[in-house]
Amino acid sequence: LTRMTAIGIDIGATKILTCLVDADGAILREVVSPTPPASASAVEDAVAAATSEVLEDIGGDVTPIGVSVAGWVSRDRKSVLFSPHLAWRHEPLADRLSARLGQPVFVENDANAAAWGEFVFGAGRGFSDVAVVTVGSGIGAGIISDGRLLRGGNGLAGEFGHTVVDPRGPDCACGRRGCVDSLSSGRALERHYNAIEGSPEHGTTSGVEILELARAGKPSAVAAFHELGRWLGTSLGDLVMYFDPQIVLLGGGVSGAGELLTIPTERALAETIVAHEEVAPTMVRVATLGHTAGAIGAANLALKAERQEVQEVQAQLNA
Ligand SMILES: [Zn+2]
């Protein structure tokens, strides 16, 4: 009864990554397909097609499926309550996919799935309490507390990107001001750089170009990362005081900057939290699974959830 493989699907803004993942987190097979624009049902069709392709390869065995998706996922992991990119509103995604594919399906918030992947197979291995913050075009977080993924009472735990760090800060996409998202995301990096350079708000220098300039030692580009890290580290101070992680891992596109990002973030975090001589300062490091973290984490969570359901059924039969 020990299932060895699961399918992990990460639905991104532009690509859908579908992976067959074994119990050690290794990817055995991978299908990459474009995310169809606009229509939620077209996305569901694309996910079903890619998954069927993988399922056909491996024969008829029961294979749990984990779906990682940006947005709010219900606590029971069946529905997408709200997705900013995919026009899903109270979408019963798990039941719909399960009916089409004939397999158990579990939906997970993308930041949570990535955090679980890093905790079990990546840079979080060996720790009991880990926070994984995804810094990309937006900011998400997943929190592992005492070995468990925190989902919260409504499935919204870890919505770190929209905690307010500067109430008088820039406008945020969520309609408020000064969220971490508006000060520490990839978009914010461009804004910091433009502000330091004295160029207009909508400059033409992309995040990738700013990273290249920073690596080449251009002071204003390095300063943009410092500004981003200063806000990120300051806001992480709250998260660290609430959850006391042993390590904070930074993933997502901006984390490709490595120490240009982790060093100013770690420094700002150390300045923000109450120092205890008895406790080492919280480490800030780069996550290691890269763009596969969500799919690997979702697959492992699905494997775990399916085993739990089997055990519950067995317990009932034995009772
Ligand atoms: Zn916001």
Short mmCIF file of C-alpha atoms and ligand atoms in Angstrom, two decimals:
data_model
loop_
_atom_site.label_atom_id
_atom_site.label_comp_id
_atom_site.label_asym_id
_atom_site.label_seq_id
_atom_site.Cartn_x
_atom_site.Cartn_y
_atom_site.Cartn_z
CA LEU A 1 0.00 0.00 0.00
CA THR A 2 2.96 2.36 -0.05
CA ARG A 3 2.46 4.42 -3.15
CA MET A 4 5.78 5.32 -4.74
CA THR A 5 4.93 8.05 -7.22
CA ALA A 6 2.61 11.02 -7.52
CA ILE A 7 2.00 13.68 -10.14
CA GLY A 8 2.75 17.30 -9.28
CA ILE A 9 1.37 20.11 -11.41
CA ASP A 10 2.42 23.72 -11.10
CA ILE A 11 0.10 26.12 -12.90
CA GLY A 12 2.09 29.28 -13.53
CA ALA A 13 1.07 32.50 -15.24
CA THR A 14 2.69 31.42 -18.54
CA LYS A 15 3.53 27.71 -18.19
CA ILE A 16 2.04 24.54 -16.73
CA LEU A 17 4.66 22.15 -15.38
CA THR A 18 3.43 18.56 -14.96
CA CYS A 19 5.87 16.13 -13.28
CA LEU A 20 5.85 12.52 -12.23
CA VAL A 21 7.68 12.59 -8.90
CA ASP A 22 8.91 9.67 -6.81
CA ALA A 23 8.87 9.39 -3.01
CA ASP A 24 12.40 10.84 -2.86
CA GLY A 25 11.38 13.98 -4.73
CA ALA A 26 13.07 12.99 -7.99
CA ILE A 27 11.31 13.99 -11.21
CA LEU A 28 10.85 10.90 -13.41
CA ARG A 29 8.96 12.55 -16.23
CA GLU A 30 8.12 16.15 -17.07
CA VAL A 31 5.67 17.84 -19.45
CA VAL A 32 5.74 21.60 -20.01
CA SER A 33 2.75 23.22 -21.69
CA PRO A 34 1.69 26.86 -22.15
CA THR A 35 -0.97 28.27 -19.81
CA PRO A 36 -3.92 29.18 -22.03
CA PRO A 37 -4.83 32.83 -21.54
CA ALA A 38 -8.10 34.12 -20.14
CA SER A 39 -10.35 31.08 -19.87
CA ALA A 40 -10.42 29.02 -16.67
CA SER A 41 -11.92 26.01 -18.46
CA ALA A 42 -9.14 26.10 -21.08
CA VAL A 43 -6.59 25.91 -18.25
CA GLU A 44 -8.43 22.92 -16.80
CA ASP A 45 -8.38 21.25 -20.25
CA ALA A 46 -4.62 21.87 -20.59
CA VAL A 47 -3.94 20.42 -17.12
CA ALA A 48 -6.07 17.36 -17.88
CA ALA A 49 -4.30 16.79 -21.23
CA ALA A 50 -0.78 16.99 -19.77
CA THR A 51 -1.73 14.76 -16.84
CA SER A 52 -3.38 12.15 -19.09
CA GLU A 53 -0.16 12.01 -21.09
CA VAL A 54 1.84 11.15 -17.96
CA LEU A 55 -0.81 8.73 -16.67
CA GLU A 56 -0.87 6.81 -19.97
CA ASP A 57 2.88 6.29 -19.70
CA ILE A 58 2.70 4.69 -16.28
CA GLY A 59 -0.33 2.44 -16.74
CA GLY A 60 -3.43 2.15 -14.64
CA ASP A 61 -2.11 2.43 -11.07
CA VAL A 62 -3.70 4.85 -8.61
CA THR A 63 -1.52 7.96 -8.75
CA PRO A 64 -2.34 10.86 -6.45
CA ILE A 65 -2.23 14.25 -8.13
CA GLY A 66 -1.21 17.51 -6.44
CA VAL A 67 -1.97 20.81 -8.13
CA SER A 68 -0.07 23.95 -7.15
CA VAL A 69 -1.91 27.14 -8.05
CA ALA A 70 -1.48 30.85 -7.34
CA GLY A 71 -4.34 32.09 -5.18
CA TRP A 72 -6.42 31.16 -2.20
CA VAL A 73 -7.15 27.46 -1.79
CA SER A 74 -9.85 26.13 0.52
CA ARG A 75 -8.71 24.47 3.72
CA ASP A 76 -9.93 21.06 2.49
CA ARG A 77 -7.67 21.45 -0.60
CA LYS A 78 -10.54 20.92 -3.01
CA SER A 79 -11.39 24.38 -4.33
CA VAL A 80 -9.63 27.46 -5.62
CA LEU A 81 -11.47 30.28 -3.83
CA PHE A 82 -9.76 33.04 -5.77
CA SER A 83 -6.96 33.11 -8.29
CA PRO A 84 -5.56 36.45 -9.44
CA HIS A 85 -4.39 35.15 -12.85
CA LEU A 86 -6.83 32.41 -13.80
CA ALA A 87 -10.34 33.81 -13.33
CA TRP A 88 -11.13 30.96 -10.91
CA ARG A 89 -13.70 31.92 -8.27
CA HIS A 90 -14.87 29.14 -5.92
CA GLU A 91 -13.73 26.67 -8.54
CA PRO A 92 -14.12 23.01 -7.38
CA LEU A 93 -10.90 22.13 -9.20
CA ALA A 94 -10.04 18.91 -7.31
CA ASP A 95 -13.43 17.29 -7.94
CA ARG A 96 -13.51 18.38 -11.58
CA LEU A 97 -10.04 17.04 -12.34
CA SER A 98 -10.63 13.91 -10.30
CA ALA A 99 -13.79 13.14 -12.30
CA ARG A 100 -11.92 13.61 -15.58
CA LEU A 101 -8.73 11.73 -14.64
CA GLY A 102 -10.06 9.04 -12.30
CA GLN A 103 -7.41 9.78 -9.68
CA PRO A 104 -7.41 11.49 -6.26
CA VAL A 105 -6.58 15.21 -6.65
CA PHE A 106 -5.41 17.69 -4.00
CA VAL A 107 -5.04 21.42 -4.68
CA GLU A 108 -2.45 23.52 -2.87
CA ASN A 109 -1.49 27.20 -2.83
CA ASP A 110 1.70 27.59 -4.91
CA ALA A 111 3.77 29.18 -2.14
CA ASN A 112 2.71 26.44 0.29
CA ALA A 113 3.56 23.71 -2.22
CA ALA A 114 6.99 25.24 -2.90
CA ALA A 115 7.65 25.59 0.83
CA TRP A 116 6.78 21.95 1.42
CA GLY A 117 9.06 20.87 -1.44
CA GLU A 118 11.98 22.84 0.02
CA PHE A 119 11.26 21.52 3.53
CA VAL A 120 11.20 17.85 2.51
CA PHE A 121 13.73 17.76 -0.35
CA GLY A 122 15.49 21.13 -0.63
CA ALA A 123 17.36 23.64 1.52
CA GLY A 124 14.93 23.19 4.42
CA ARG A 125 15.86 19.55 4.99
CA GLY A 126 16.89 18.79 8.55
CA PHE A 127 15.02 21.74 10.09
CA SER A 128 11.68 21.54 11.90
CA ASP A 129 10.59 25.15 11.40
CA VAL A 130 11.10 26.78 8.03
CA ALA A 131 9.68 29.83 6.24
CA VAL A 132 9.95 29.86 2.47
CA VAL A 133 9.34 33.21 0.81
CA THR A 134 8.89 33.27 -2.96
CA VAL A 135 10.11 36.56 -4.39
CA GLY A 136 9.02 36.87 -8.01
CA SER A 137 6.69 39.26 -9.78
CA GLY A 138 4.77 39.03 -6.50
CA ILE A 139 5.59 37.67 -3.03
CA GLY A 140 4.21 34.53 -1.41
CA ALA A 141 5.18 32.50 1.62
CA GLY A 142 4.72 29.06 3.07
CA ILE A 143 5.37 28.27 6.72
CA ILE A 144 6.38 24.92 8.16
CA SER A 145 5.88 24.87 11.92
CA ASP A 146 7.08 21.86 13.90
CA GLY A 147 7.13 19.80 10.71
CA ARG A 148 3.63 20.73 9.60
CA LEU A 149 2.51 23.01 6.79
CA LEU A 150 0.39 25.83 8.20
CA ARG A 151 -2.83 26.28 6.23
CA GLY A 152 -4.84 28.38 8.68
CA GLY A 153 -8.54 28.36 9.47
CA ASN A 154 -9.53 29.41 5.93
CA GLY A 155 -6.55 28.14 3.98
CA LEU A 156 -5.00 31.61 3.83
CA ALA A 157 -2.04 31.22 6.21
CA GLY A 158 1.22 32.56 4.83
CA GLU A 159 -0.29 35.41 2.79
CA PHE A 160 2.85 37.29 3.72
CA GLY A 161 3.04 39.32 0.48
CA HIS A 162 0.12 41.46 1.55
CA THR A 163 1.19 42.26 5.06
CA VAL A 164 1.79 46.00 5.39
CA VAL A 165 5.36 47.07 6.13
CA ASP A 166 5.02 50.79 5.33
CA PRO A 167 1.47 52.24 5.58
CA ARG A 168 2.61 55.30 3.61
CA GLY A 169 4.41 53.21 0.99
CA PRO A 170 3.60 52.73 -2.70
CA ASP A 171 0.21 51.55 -3.99
CA CYS A 172 -0.16 47.78 -4.06
CA ALA A 173 -2.05 45.64 -6.61
CA CYS A 174 -4.37 44.55 -3.75
CA GLY A 175 -5.69 48.11 -3.39
CA ARG A 176 -3.82 49.05 -0.22
CA ARG A 177 -0.47 50.75 0.37
CA GLY A 178 2.96 49.60 1.42
CA CYS A 179 2.52 45.81 1.36
CA VAL A 180 5.73 43.77 1.26
CA ASP A 181 4.67 42.93 -2.30
CA SER A 182 4.86 46.60 -3.30
CA LEU A 183 8.34 47.08 -1.76
CA SER A 184 10.18 43.76 -2.21
CA SER A 185 8.86 42.02 -5.35
CA GLY A 186 10.52 41.93 -8.77
CA ARG A 187 8.38 44.90 -9.80
CA ALA A 188 9.55 46.78 -6.71
CA LEU A 189 13.18 46.11 -7.67
CA GLU A 190 12.60 47.99 -10.92
CA ARG A 191 10.95 50.85 -9.02
CA HIS A 192 13.81 51.10 -6.49
CA TYR A 193 16.35 51.13 -9.31
CA ASN A 194 14.49 53.82 -11.24
CA ALA A 195 14.16 55.94 -8.11
CA ILE A 196 17.89 55.67 -7.37
CA GLU A 197 18.75 56.42 -11.00
CA GLY A 198 16.33 59.34 -11.01
CA SER A 199 14.58 57.95 -14.10
CA PRO A 200 10.80 57.92 -14.60
CA GLU A 201 8.58 55.49 -12.69
CA HIS A 202 8.06 53.25 -15.71
CA GLY A 203 11.65 52.88 -16.77
CA THR A 204 12.81 50.35 -19.29
CA THR A 205 15.36 48.49 -17.17
CA SER A 206 14.07 45.00 -16.38
CA GLY A 207 14.80 43.00 -13.25
CA VAL A 208 17.12 40.70 -15.21
CA GLU A 209 19.08 43.72 -16.48
CA ILE A 210 19.30 45.19 -12.98
CA LEU A 211 20.70 41.87 -11.76
CA GLU A 212 23.34 41.90 -14.52
CA LEU A 213 24.28 45.49 -13.64
CA ALA A 214 24.50 44.61 -9.93
CA ARG A 215 26.72 41.61 -10.67
CA ALA A 216 28.95 43.91 -12.72
CA GLY A 217 29.21 46.12 -9.62
CA LYS A 218 27.10 49.10 -10.69
CA PRO A 219 26.43 50.91 -7.38
CA SER A 220 22.84 51.99 -8.17
CA ALA A 221 21.86 48.41 -9.11
CA VAL A 222 23.46 47.01 -5.94
CA ALA A 223 21.65 49.73 -3.98
CA ALA A 224 18.32 48.65 -5.51
CA PHE A 225 18.84 45.13 -4.10
CA HIS A 226 19.80 46.63 -0.73
CA GLU A 227 16.57 48.64 -0.70
CA LEU A 228 14.52 45.58 -1.61
CA GLY A 229 16.32 43.46 1.02
CA ARG A 230 15.90 46.17 3.65
CA TRP A 231 12.11 46.08 3.31
CA LEU A 232 11.99 42.32 2.99
CA GLY A 233 14.17 41.78 6.07
CA THR A 234 12.16 44.33 8.07
CA SER A 235 8.89 42.60 7.26
CA LEU A 236 10.40 39.17 7.91
CA GLY A 237 11.05 40.40 11.45
CA ASP A 238 7.34 40.06 12.20
CA LEU A 239 7.13 36.62 10.62
CA VAL A 240 10.16 35.46 12.62
CA MET A 241 8.68 36.75 15.88
CA TYR A 242 5.42 34.89 15.18
CA PHE A 243 6.78 31.55 13.97
CA ASP A 244 10.44 31.39 15.03
CA PRO A 245 11.78 29.56 11.97
CA GLN A 246 15.34 28.24 12.17
CA ILE A 247 15.87 29.29 8.57
CA VAL A 248 14.19 31.57 6.03
CA LEU A 249 14.57 30.43 2.43
CA LEU A 250 14.12 32.80 -0.48
CA GLY A 251 12.86 31.31 -3.76
CA GLY A 252 11.31 32.73 -6.93
CA GLY A 253 12.95 34.60 -9.80
CA VAL A 254 14.56 37.38 -7.73
CA SER A 255 16.33 34.81 -5.52
CA GLY A 256 18.59 34.12 -8.53
CA ALA A 257 20.46 37.19 -7.25
CA GLY A 258 21.85 35.03 -4.42
CA GLU A 259 23.81 36.98 -1.82
CA LEU A 260 22.92 40.30 -3.47
CA LEU A 261 19.49 39.57 -1.97
CA THR A 262 20.15 37.34 1.06
CA ILE A 263 22.84 39.49 2.72
CA PRO A 264 20.88 42.79 2.96
CA THR A 265 17.74 40.81 3.88
CA GLU A 266 19.50 38.91 6.66
CA ARG A 267 21.07 42.12 7.96
CA ALA A 268 17.74 44.00 8.05
CA LEU A 269 16.09 41.02 9.73
CA ALA A 270 18.79 40.89 12.42
CA GLU A 271 18.30 44.63 13.08
CA THR A 272 14.52 44.22 13.33
CA ILE A 273 14.12 41.32 15.72
CA VAL A 274 14.85 41.37 19.42
CA ALA A 275 18.33 39.95 19.86
CA HIS A 276 18.83 37.09 22.26
CA GLU A 277 22.37 36.15 23.21
CA GLU A 278 21.21 32.56 23.71
CA VAL A 279 19.75 32.17 20.23
CA ALA A 280 21.58 32.38 16.92
CA PRO A 281 20.17 34.94 14.46
CA THR A 282 17.77 33.54 11.87
CA MET A 283 19.58 32.49 8.70
CA VAL A 284 18.39 33.73 5.32
CA ARG A 285 19.44 31.50 2.42
CA VAL A 286 18.45 30.79 -1.17
CA ALA A 287 16.02 27.91 -1.81
CA THR A 288 17.48 25.10 -3.91
CA LEU A 289 14.68 23.43 -5.91
CA GLY A 290 14.16 26.38 -8.27
CA HIS A 291 11.13 26.40 -10.57
CA THR A 292 10.32 22.74 -9.76
CA ALA A 293 9.68 23.36 -6.02
CA GLY A 294 5.91 23.81 -6.45
CA ALA A 295 5.39 20.67 -8.53
CA ILE A 296 7.62 18.52 -6.30
CA GLY A 297 5.96 19.84 -3.14
CA ALA A 298 2.43 19.41 -4.53
CA ALA A 299 3.23 15.81 -5.57
CA ASN A 300 4.58 14.95 -2.13
CA LEU A 301 1.63 16.56 -0.35
CA ALA A 302 -0.74 14.55 -2.57
CA LEU A 303 1.14 11.33 -1.80
CA LYS A 304 0.96 12.12 1.91
CA ALA A 305 -2.75 13.05 1.79
CA GLU A 306 -3.66 9.89 -0.12
CA ARG A 307 -1.74 7.66 2.32
CA GLN A 308 -3.56 9.36 5.17
CA GLU A 309 -6.95 8.68 3.54
CA VAL A 310 -6.04 5.02 2.99
CA GLN A 311 -4.96 4.71 6.64
CA GLU A 312 -8.22 6.31 7.80
CA VAL A 313 -10.25 3.83 5.75
CA GLN A 314 -8.19 0.93 7.12
CA ALA A 315 -8.71 2.18 10.67
CA GLN A 316 -12.46 2.28 10.09
CA LEU A 317 -12.43 -1.26 8.66
CA ASN A 318 -10.43 -2.52 11.64
CA ALA A 319 -12.63 -0.76 14.19
ZN ZN B 1 -1.01 44.35 -1.13
#
